[in-house]
Amino acid sequence: MKVTNPMNVADYGNPGRKDHPPKFLKALAGEAATTPPVWLMRQAGRYLPEYRELRGTAGSFLNLCYTPALASEATLQPIRRFGFDAAIIFSDILVIPHALGQHVEFVEGEGPRLTPVKTRQEFAQLSASRVLGHLEPVFEAIHLTVSKLGAGTPLIGFCGAPWTVASYMAEGGGSPDQRAAKLLAYRDPRLFKDIVDLLVEASAAYLIRQVEAGANALQIFDSWASSLSDEDFDAFVILPTAEIVRLVKAVHPDVPIIGFPRGSCPHYRDYVRKTGVDALGCDTAAPLPAMASAQEHCPVQGNLDPLLLLAGGDAMERRTRSILQALSGKPFVFNLGHGILPETPIENVSTLLRLIRNEKF
Ligand code: CP3
């Protein structure tokens, strides 16, 4: 078979491109590899000079997300440079509240700002009916990206999990303790459940269309899953995620879904068993033995500290070897424990990839 390299992908020893199916999808299907597939959360972004340039021409962050040619270019940039084993479509978890009708903006240097939704009247302004139309540019970007990637590099579609997205919606932005979402859930459980149900419906429809546009796998980001009691974890994280997985699988039974319930290692077993996700994304705080025992049930992904990637050197190399040693013999996708930081030196990413791809376990 002729191996095409439509984008001049830099060769960091990526053997996955010649495989069929690619090793990322094999790992998600439960196969172990001598060298694990690797991609990095937030692999498109500000640590890349070519991203900063593209971002400058786009005007606003949301304009970058909603212009298919630009979003596709941002998705491809890290693949071209590093030959990661998977690409992730360039977008954001907050396009869902935006598509539902909430005001969302990204303020330079501050992060996302939304007009909070805390009352029944504010909730009544939102509507699931406009979601798919609003997100059409994302589907176009996926379509375009798949045609440029070629079959060797799978594309990941994604959404935020309802708890994490609802916490941005209630707070009107990021929050260290998800105070607004919790208070809303405790004071007006009915309204909170209506918000979560709306998010389940919109997110499932969004993921289904991403698969139809060409996404080969999906990830559900629950970045704020760490701050909940066991009962709340069940109600706000597990149940809504399980419902999204059920709705997506009813239409696309074979698409692999990675769940990333950040900071919730004590709940891993329940999370995997009850949500039906195919693979578990683990954050930095998850101990390697806990990840290894989760591997008895499903493939795992993670979990190098993004600050170790930023620091580089011996510390990064030592921990990378420990992760590979602990997890490589079973189904495993190498990743960070959270998103790559904008200050990360590009050389450290190259070093990390060489390290992963030259180690054999
Ligand atoms: O490469 C990729 O991973 C794909 C793109 C992607 C972005 N955001 C682009 C982005 C993905 C998968 C996300 C997910 C996301 N967005 C999460 C879940 C993962 C996590 O990090 O916990 C969350 C919580 C968000 C919400 C969000 N978006 C915040 C809090 C911020 C501001 C903080 C920051 O990093 O700037 C964003 C903005 C954002 N999303 C940027 C990028 C590249 C930076 C904005 C810019 O370029 O101006």
Tab-separated table of N, CA, C and O and ligand atoms in Angstrom, residues 39-46 51 55 61 64 88-94 106 108 110-112 158 164 168 221 223-224 260 262 338-339 342, ligand 1:
chain	number	residue	atom	x	y	z
A	39	TRP	N	-1.365	11.584	21.866
A	39	TRP	CA	-1.812	12.921	21.485
A	39	TRP	C	-1.867	13.716	22.776
A	39	TRP	O	-1.772	13.131	23.869
A	40	LEU	N	-1.980	15.031	22.694
A	40	LEU	CA	-1.976	15.843	23.908
A	40	LEU	C	-3.216	16.727	23.958
A	40	LEU	O	-3.551	17.386	22.960
A	41	MET	N	-3.881	16.735	25.094
A	41	MET	CA	-5.032	17.625	25.234
A	41	MET	C	-4.581	19.063	25.006
A	41	MET	O	-3.520	19.456	25.487
A	42	ARG	N	-5.391	19.820	24.268
A	42	ARG	CA	-5.064	21.198	23.871
A	42	ARG	C	-3.796	21.269	23.014
A	42	ARG	O	-3.039	22.236	23.102
A	43	GLN	N	-3.597	20.229	22.183
A	43	GLN	CA	-2.376	20.218	21.366
A	43	GLN	C	-2.362	21.334	20.329
A	43	GLN	O	-1.291	21.712	19.832
A	44	ALA	N	-3.537	21.850	19.975
A	44	ALA	CA	-3.588	23.057	19.150
A	44	ALA	C	-3.686	24.230	20.125
A	44	ALA	O	-4.470	24.188	21.052
A	45	GLY	N	-2.875	25.249	19.930
A	45	GLY	CA	-3.022	26.374	20.851
A	45	GLY	C	-1.789	27.250	20.938
A	45	GLY	O	-0.865	27.154	20.138
A	46	ARG	N	-1.795	28.060	21.983
A	46	ARG	CA	-0.870	29.199	22.052
A	46	ARG	C	0.602	28.856	22.204
A	46	ARG	O	1.445	29.719	22.024
A	51	TYR	N	-0.006	28.890	15.583
A	51	TYR	CA	-1.356	29.109	16.126
A	51	TYR	C	-1.535	30.582	16.476
A	51	TYR	O	-2.559	31.189	16.147
A	55	ARG	N	-4.427	32.836	15.076
A	55	ARG	CA	-5.347	33.448	16.052
A	55	ARG	C	-5.399	34.959	15.825
A	55	ARG	O	-6.455	35.571	15.898
A	61	PHE	N	-11.520	34.581	19.189
A	61	PHE	CA	-11.387	33.129	19.363
A	61	PHE	C	-12.606	32.404	18.767
A	61	PHE	O	-12.467	31.394	18.078
A	64	LEU	N	-12.455	32.098	15.115
A	64	LEU	CA	-11.549	31.006	14.729
A	64	LEU	C	-12.296	29.670	14.783
A	64	LEU	O	-12.203	28.846	13.866
A	88	ILE	N	-7.447	16.480	17.244
A	88	ILE	CA	-8.718	16.809	17.906
A	88	ILE	C	-9.246	18.080	17.259
A	88	ILE	O	-8.485	19.033	17.054
A	89	ILE	N	-10.512	18.053	16.892
A	89	ILE	CA	-11.047	19.196	16.138
A	89	ILE	C	-10.926	20.479	16.966
A	89	ILE	O	-11.230	20.486	18.165
A	90	PHE	N	-10.510	21.547	16.334
A	90	PHE	CA	-10.342	22.807	17.048
A	90	PHE	C	-11.698	23.453	17.278
A	90	PHE	O	-12.395	23.841	16.328
A	91	SER	N	-12.077	23.546	18.525
A	91	SER	CA	-13.351	24.171	18.909
A	91	SER	C	-13.257	24.439	20.401
A	91	SER	O	-12.156	24.572	20.922
A	92	ASP	N	-14.373	24.507	21.082
A	92	ASP	CA	-14.333	24.692	22.537
A	92	ASP	C	-15.587	24.079	23.143
A	92	ASP	O	-16.618	23.973	22.469
A	93	ILE	N	-15.500	23.710	24.421
A	93	ILE	CA	-16.680	23.128	25.065
A	93	ILE	C	-17.806	24.165	25.207
A	93	ILE	O	-18.965	23.803	25.315
A	94	LEU	N	-17.453	25.455	25.177
A	94	LEU	CA	-18.481	26.481	25.417
A	94	LEU	C	-19.250	26.877	24.155
A	94	LEU	O	-20.107	27.758	24.201
A	106	PHE	N	-14.852	35.329	24.770
A	106	PHE	CA	-13.544	34.978	25.325
A	106	PHE	C	-12.748	36.265	25.431
A	106	PHE	O	-12.427	36.891	24.428
A	108	GLU	N	-9.527	38.370	26.125
A	108	GLU	CA	-8.068	38.191	26.053
A	108	GLU	C	-7.440	38.204	27.451
A	108	GLU	O	-7.668	39.134	28.224
A	110	GLU	N	-8.174	36.640	30.038
A	110	GLU	CA	-9.073	36.391	31.173
A	110	GLU	C	-9.828	35.071	31.059
A	110	GLU	O	-10.302	34.538	32.039
A	111	GLY	N	-10.000	34.606	29.824
A	111	GLY	CA	-10.781	33.382	29.650
A	111	GLY	C	-12.228	33.681	29.304
A	111	GLY	O	-12.584	34.822	28.990
A	112	PRO	N	-13.079	32.667	29.390
A	112	PRO	CA	-14.457	32.828	28.924
A	112	PRO	C	-15.319	33.664	29.869
A	112	PRO	O	-15.150	33.612	31.087
A	158	PHE	N	-15.447	16.241	20.179
A	158	PHE	CA	-15.593	16.343	21.638
A	158	PHE	C	-16.743	17.241	22.043
A	158	PHE	O	-17.298	18.003	21.240
A	164	THR	N	-19.614	20.182	33.890
A	164	THR	CA	-18.596	21.207	33.647
A	164	THR	C	-19.193	22.384	32.864
A	164	THR	O	-18.962	23.551	33.198
A	168	TYR	N	-19.912	26.508	34.088
A	168	TYR	CA	-19.598	27.769	33.388
A	168	TYR	C	-20.872	28.592	33.144
A	168	TYR	O	-20.873	29.816	33.244
A	221	PHE	N	-15.226	15.962	27.999
A	221	PHE	CA	-14.372	16.622	28.993
A	221	PHE	C	-15.179	17.014	30.219
A	221	PHE	O	-16.056	17.874	30.142
A	223	SER	N	-14.016	18.638	33.167
A	223	SER	CA	-12.855	19.258	33.816
A	223	SER	C	-13.101	19.596	35.279
A	223	SER	O	-12.169	19.724	36.051
A	224	TRP	N	-14.360	19.754	35.665
A	224	TRP	CA	-14.663	20.151	37.047
A	224	TRP	C	-15.333	19.040	37.837
A	224	TRP	O	-16.086	19.301	38.781
A	260	PHE	N	-13.401	11.854	30.366
A	260	PHE	CA	-12.301	12.477	31.130
A	260	PHE	C	-12.880	13.197	32.343
A	260	PHE	O	-13.123	14.398	32.320
A	262	ARG	N	-12.067	14.718	35.248
A	262	ARG	CA	-10.816	15.177	35.863
A	262	ARG	C	-10.919	15.215	37.391
A	262	ARG	O	-11.908	15.706	37.935
A	338	HIS	N	-3.828	17.005	31.866
A	338	HIS	CA	-4.721	18.132	31.579
A	338	HIS	C	-4.110	18.834	30.364
A	338	HIS	O	-3.120	18.354	29.820
A	339	GLY	N	-4.697	19.959	29.959
A	339	GLY	CA	-4.252	20.578	28.703
A	339	GLY	C	-2.827	21.132	28.748
A	339	GLY	O	-2.335	21.561	29.801
A	342	PRO	N	0.303	27.189	27.666
A	342	PRO	CA	0.791	28.064	26.580
A	342	PRO	C	2.292	28.338	26.641
A	342	PRO	O	2.909	28.565	25.619
B	1	CP3	O1	-6.348	21.251	20.754
B	1	CP3	C1	-7.392	20.996	21.377
B	1	CP3	O2	-7.406	20.373	22.468
B	1	CP3	C2	-8.715	21.356	20.772
B	1	CP3	C3	-9.317	22.558	21.191
B	1	CP3	C4	-9.845	22.797	22.596
B	1	CP3	C5	-9.892	24.103	23.139
B	1	CP3	N1	-10.574	24.043	24.320
B	1	CP3	C6	-9.319	25.299	22.494
B	1	CP3	C7	-9.115	26.525	23.278
B	1	CP3	C8	-10.454	21.928	23.519
B	1	CP3	C9	-10.619	20.423	23.469
B	1	CP3	C10	-10.914	22.742	24.599
B	1	CP3	C11	-11.646	22.198	25.759
B	1	CP3	C12	-12.004	23.092	26.864
B	1	CP3	N2	-12.353	24.408	26.812
B	1	CP3	C13	-12.121	22.657	28.206
B	1	CP3	C14	-11.940	21.253	28.701
B	1	CP3	C15	-10.511	20.896	28.888
B	1	CP3	C16	-9.825	21.648	29.988
B	1	CP3	O3	-8.863	22.371	29.642
B	1	CP3	O4	-10.218	21.537	31.150
B	1	CP3	C17	-12.501	23.785	28.971
B	1	CP3	C18	-12.746	23.811	30.471
B	1	CP3	C19	-12.647	24.883	28.079
B	1	CP3	C20	-13.096	26.263	28.409
B	1	CP3	C21	-12.081	27.274	28.047
B	1	CP3	N3	-11.734	27.632	26.754
B	1	CP3	C22	-11.318	28.079	28.933
B	1	CP3	C23	-11.381	28.000	30.445
B	1	CP3	C24	-10.516	28.897	28.150
B	1	CP3	C25	-9.609	29.995	28.647
B	1	CP3	C26	-8.384	29.468	29.245
B	1	CP3	C27	-7.339	29.334	28.196
B	1	CP3	O5	-6.734	28.267	28.086
B	1	CP3	O6	-7.152	30.341	27.503
B	1	CP3	C28	-10.751	28.594	26.792
B	1	CP3	C29	-10.108	29.195	25.615
B	1	CP3	C30	-9.443	28.280	24.643
B	1	CP3	N4	-9.966	27.086	24.183
B	1	CP3	C31	-8.209	28.499	23.993
B	1	CP3	C32	-7.985	27.408	23.134
B	1	CP3	C33	-6.838	27.205	22.191
B	1	CP3	C34	-7.308	29.723	24.173
B	1	CP3	C35	-7.976	30.940	23.634
B	1	CP3	C36	-7.170	31.713	22.616
B	1	CP3	O7	-6.449	31.138	21.796
B	1	CP3	O8	-7.330	32.922	22.616
